XYZ file of C-alpha atoms in Angstrom:
317
model
C -28.684 7.603 10.959
C -24.910 7.451 11.366
C -22.805 8.843 8.506
C -19.151 9.182 7.520
C -17.714 11.871 5.241
C -14.886 10.884 2.913
C -12.982 12.007 -0.162
C -12.254 9.414 -2.838
C -9.314 9.567 -5.218
C -7.253 7.216 -7.316
C -3.488 7.127 -7.701
C -2.783 6.052 -11.288
C -5.736 3.686 -10.997
C -5.529 2.481 -7.383
C -8.332 3.941 -5.206
C -8.003 5.678 -1.834
C -10.820 6.778 0.474
C -9.795 9.413 3.043
C -12.189 9.562 6.013
C -12.433 13.213 7.054
C -15.436 13.150 9.416
C -17.366 10.560 11.421
C -14.531 8.110 12.040
C -13.593 6.764 15.484
C -12.113 9.429 17.808
C -8.452 9.118 18.753
C -7.763 6.947 21.795
C -4.756 6.384 24.035
C -1.759 8.389 25.195
C 0.717 7.187 22.551
C 0.515 6.055 18.936
C 0.923 2.369 19.808
C -2.184 2.559 22.019
C -4.191 4.104 19.174
C -3.107 1.453 16.679
C -3.914 -1.318 19.163
C -7.355 0.206 19.785
C -8.119 0.348 16.069
C -7.065 -3.258 15.479
C -9.003 -4.667 18.442
C -12.008 -2.356 18.782
C -12.656 -0.684 15.427
C -12.703 -3.461 12.865
C -16.403 -2.845 12.182
C -15.462 0.659 11.043
C -12.730 -0.698 8.761
C -15.008 -3.262 7.143
C -17.878 -0.803 6.740
C -15.730 1.724 4.871
C -13.461 -0.547 2.819
C -15.580 -3.601 2.028
C -18.621 -4.115 -0.158
C -21.303 -2.836 -0.451
C -19.671 0.610 0.050
C -16.115 -0.303 -0.887
C -14.261 -2.893 -2.951
C -11.329 -5.275 -2.746
C -9.035 -2.674 -4.340
C -9.971 0.219 -2.043
C -7.519 1.470 0.575
C -9.000 3.560 3.367
C -7.169 6.321 5.210
C -8.293 7.417 8.677
C -7.050 10.897 9.592
C -6.339 11.764 13.230
C -4.593 14.443 15.288
C -0.953 13.253 15.401
C 0.754 12.327 18.669
C 4.013 13.818 17.347
C 3.666 17.622 17.481
C 6.143 17.986 14.591
C 3.642 16.310 12.250
C 0.801 18.068 10.456
C -1.504 15.066 10.330
C -1.662 11.427 11.387
C -3.015 8.649 9.192
C -3.718 4.940 9.509
C -4.375 2.959 6.328
C -6.631 -0.080 5.995
C -8.073 -2.348 3.327
C -10.581 -5.160 2.874
C -8.827 -7.556 5.273
C -7.037 -5.438 7.865
C -5.032 -2.427 8.990
C -1.921 -1.638 6.951
C 1.529 -0.605 8.112
C 1.968 1.970 5.383
C 0.665 2.926 1.924
C 2.485 5.234 -0.499
C -0.199 5.338 -3.185
C -2.637 6.235 -0.411
C -0.314 9.015 0.774
C -0.201 10.479 -2.725
C -4.001 10.476 -2.706
C -4.013 11.907 0.820
C -1.824 14.881 -0.163
C -4.052 15.709 -3.136
C -7.072 15.424 -0.823
C -5.530 17.747 1.781
C -4.872 20.286 -0.964
C -8.527 20.018 -2.038
C -9.599 20.645 1.567
C -7.305 23.668 1.940
C -5.241 21.901 4.613
C -1.882 21.780 2.815
C 0.425 24.681 3.687
C 3.004 25.515 0.982
C 2.363 22.186 -0.698
C 4.197 20.128 1.927
C 3.146 18.113 4.969
C 4.745 15.862 7.568
C 2.683 12.767 8.267
C 2.661 10.395 11.246
C 2.097 6.707 10.383
C 2.272 3.469 12.408
C 5.761 2.693 11.039
C 7.291 6.153 11.228
C 7.007 9.728 10.063
C 6.996 10.468 6.347
C 6.484 13.572 4.218
C 4.485 14.511 1.141
C 5.211 17.304 -1.323
C 2.646 18.501 -3.851
C 4.776 19.358 -6.871
C 1.891 20.149 -9.221
C -1.918 20.021 -9.134
C -2.001 16.239 -8.958
C 1.676 15.189 -8.779
C 3.125 14.255 -5.384
C 6.473 13.043 -4.050
C 6.396 10.957 -0.862
C 9.518 10.565 1.240
C 8.859 7.157 2.747
C 10.243 5.366 5.802
C 13.694 3.809 5.432
C 13.773 0.655 3.295
C 16.020 -2.408 3.431
C 16.574 -5.866 2.005
C 16.365 -8.665 4.542
C 17.161 -11.768 2.444
C 18.581 -12.185 -1.047
C 17.801 -14.956 -3.548
C 15.760 -17.051 -1.137
C 14.622 -20.257 -2.903
C 11.215 -21.757 -2.094
C 9.411 -24.737 -3.612
C 5.969 -23.520 -4.717
C 3.363 -26.216 -5.522
C 2.490 -26.116 -9.205
C 5.329 -23.689 -10.012
C 8.489 -25.416 -8.820
C 11.455 -23.641 -7.277
C 11.164 -19.860 -7.202
C 13.854 -17.465 -6.010
C 13.105 -14.058 -4.545
C 14.257 -11.312 -2.193
C 12.610 -10.353 1.090
C 12.556 -6.580 1.561
C 10.884 -3.867 3.624
C 9.407 -0.738 2.063
C 6.843 0.113 4.750
C 5.285 -3.347 4.283
C 7.055 -6.682 3.823
C 7.484 -7.942 0.253
C 8.720 -11.004 -1.575
C 10.191 -9.799 -4.886
C 10.453 -12.317 -7.733
C 12.014 -12.101 -11.191
C 12.157 -15.796 -12.220
C 8.448 -16.660 -11.991
C 8.016 -17.563 -15.704
C 4.699 -15.693 -15.877
C 3.367 -13.348 -18.563
C 3.069 -9.997 -16.718
C 0.218 -8.507 -18.730
C -3.272 -7.308 -17.851
C -4.899 -10.113 -19.845
C -3.176 -12.680 -17.599
C -4.443 -11.406 -14.234
C -5.976 -14.627 -12.938
C -2.834 -16.660 -13.568
C -0.678 -13.953 -11.982
C -2.916 -13.837 -8.919
C -2.810 -17.619 -8.566
C 0.969 -17.728 -8.868
C 1.496 -14.891 -6.394
C -0.987 -16.344 -3.907
C 0.737 -19.742 -4.131
C 4.039 -18.011 -3.339
C 2.516 -16.268 -0.337
C 1.019 -19.500 1.008
C 4.398 -21.197 0.628
C 6.110 -18.435 2.608
C 3.504 -18.842 5.358
C 3.823 -22.627 5.368
C 7.625 -22.433 5.601
C 7.501 -19.829 8.371
C 9.394 -17.273 6.283
C 8.941 -13.710 7.534
C 10.635 -10.326 7.671
C 13.646 -9.765 9.909
C 11.304 -8.376 12.582
C 9.113 -11.493 12.153
C 6.595 -9.358 10.294
C 4.304 -11.168 7.879
C 5.269 -11.019 4.207
C 1.823 -10.078 2.950
C 2.710 -8.502 -0.435
C 4.094 -10.387 -3.444
C 5.839 -8.620 -6.351
C 6.378 -10.273 -9.750
C 8.686 -8.373 -12.125
C 9.131 -8.421 -15.893
C 10.665 -6.241 -18.628
C 8.711 -3.018 -19.239
C 6.293 -2.517 -22.103
C 6.811 1.262 -22.060
C 9.954 2.734 -23.584
C 10.324 5.157 -20.677
C 10.113 2.530 -17.900
C 12.824 0.360 -16.322
C 10.628 -2.541 -15.207
C 7.032 -3.749 -15.048
C 5.363 -5.425 -12.073
C 2.359 -7.280 -10.804
C 1.557 -6.758 -7.107
C -0.625 -9.022 -4.968
C -2.015 -7.161 -1.948
C -2.847 -8.732 1.461
C -6.511 -9.397 0.683
C -5.853 -11.105 -2.641
C -6.546 -8.043 -4.823
C -3.981 -6.820 -7.330
C -2.535 -3.320 -7.083
C -3.628 -1.123 -9.979
C -0.667 1.182 -9.315
C 3.039 0.196 -9.372
C 2.805 0.108 -5.527
C 4.840 2.718 -3.684
C 5.917 0.587 -0.727
C 6.739 -2.182 -3.208
C 8.856 0.195 -5.267
C 10.584 1.273 -2.051
C 11.466 -2.385 -1.379
C 12.648 -2.770 -4.988
C 14.911 0.268 -4.662
C 16.514 -1.246 -1.559
C 17.341 -4.391 -3.546
C 18.661 -2.432 -6.519
C 20.965 -0.360 -4.310
C 22.187 -3.472 -2.472
C 23.048 -5.084 -5.835
C 24.856 -1.978 -7.116
C 22.282 -1.432 -9.862
C 21.043 1.965 -8.618
C 22.881 4.956 -7.234
C 21.473 7.591 -4.850
C 19.576 10.209 -6.837
C 19.222 7.984 -9.907
C 15.602 7.651 -11.050
C 13.958 4.235 -11.442
C 10.675 4.202 -13.367
C 8.353 1.367 -12.372
C 5.466 0.398 -14.666
C 2.265 -1.107 -13.236
C 0.126 -3.896 -14.640
C -2.087 -1.117 -16.089
C 0.849 0.633 -17.743
C 0.981 3.585 -15.304
C 4.304 4.669 -13.777
C 5.833 5.710 -10.452
C 9.291 7.273 -10.273
C 11.590 6.326 -7.409
C 14.925 7.520 -6.055
C 16.784 6.948 -2.792
C 18.541 9.183 -0.299
C 21.377 7.691 1.761
C 22.087 9.112 5.193
C 23.579 7.456 8.225
C 23.640 4.117 6.426
C 19.876 4.205 5.850
C 18.127 4.189 2.476
C 15.171 6.549 2.307
C 13.018 6.154 -0.829
C 11.261 9.064 -2.514
C 8.320 7.994 -4.691
C 6.576 10.284 -7.194
C 3.174 9.687 -8.761
C -0.126 11.342 -9.618
C -3.564 11.177 -8.014
C -6.941 12.496 -9.103
C -9.998 13.198 -6.979
C -13.031 11.115 -7.936
C -15.799 11.794 -5.371
C -16.933 13.507 -2.214
C -18.733 10.735 -0.366
C -21.254 10.578 2.460
C -21.524 6.989 3.657
C -24.796 6.149 5.384
C -25.272 3.429 8.010
C -28.849 2.283 8.488
C -29.177 0.451 11.841
C -31.560 -2.012 10.151
C -29.084 -2.835 7.360
C -27.734 -6.395 7.890
C -24.573 -5.399 5.992
C -24.020 -2.024 7.661
C -20.594 -3.237 8.814
C -19.661 -4.478 5.360
C -19.440 -7.891 3.758
C -16.390 -9.759 5.116
C -13.704 -10.444 2.530
C -13.163 -14.119 1.637
C -10.439 -15.714 3.750
C -9.038 -17.714 0.846
C -7.782 -14.679 -1.100
C -6.964 -15.159 -4.772
């Protein structure tokens, strides 16, 4: 019977499953070949690990591989219930804690190859990690769209490793007891962006929606609700989303390099974010905590009709 070994963790509530043994072997001569192979030939693996009955809509998987770039310590590709992800900061925080658990983290720091560029992770304490992400940027400011059932909504389009639409004027109650309404609003925004053909400046799909509100914690600067690509909400403040937010704040003169922004999640947990500016590029540094939750051996019975997972609904939220 086929099996896969993995380590589960959660980053302030958002789960990560790092596949350490039994995943597909690396293919191709360059990173782009490997990513293409995973997307076209290994979707059964993705679904089997991330989807029910072994996974959940909130779970992000991380497939480790030997990096193509010799300057990197490890390569990783992230995935969730509906596809392969460009980048995932909460997952990287979980990955660093996992590597420490496995004895694979030298001096608490590692350089990591991802599909969108090299990043780094620094273990600052037993469970506290700072990720230096890929460069972030704002693509469009105050873009107005007409969302059915919600009227005109204005937001920014920004890149933080994934493409985001960031909204302040949504008129929604950003609290945990209002999840279904928040999901419906955010999904309606995403469908409107798709219908209008609105995308990132590289024509990348805007598959994450961020709704902001004043914080409920005295030590936070803002609170958010994050809709992920498969229609699940992010339990964490979302590290790539915070990276996109930082790009907007810097562009508006509301944040200076080195100044800390504390972003509260829908659960009340917090990430800290700062930016470095070099060569005209904004590089976000995101700090958060992760905790190990399980050492997992996933079993795949050839007679199991759902051995490749239950496909996620196409309609989302």
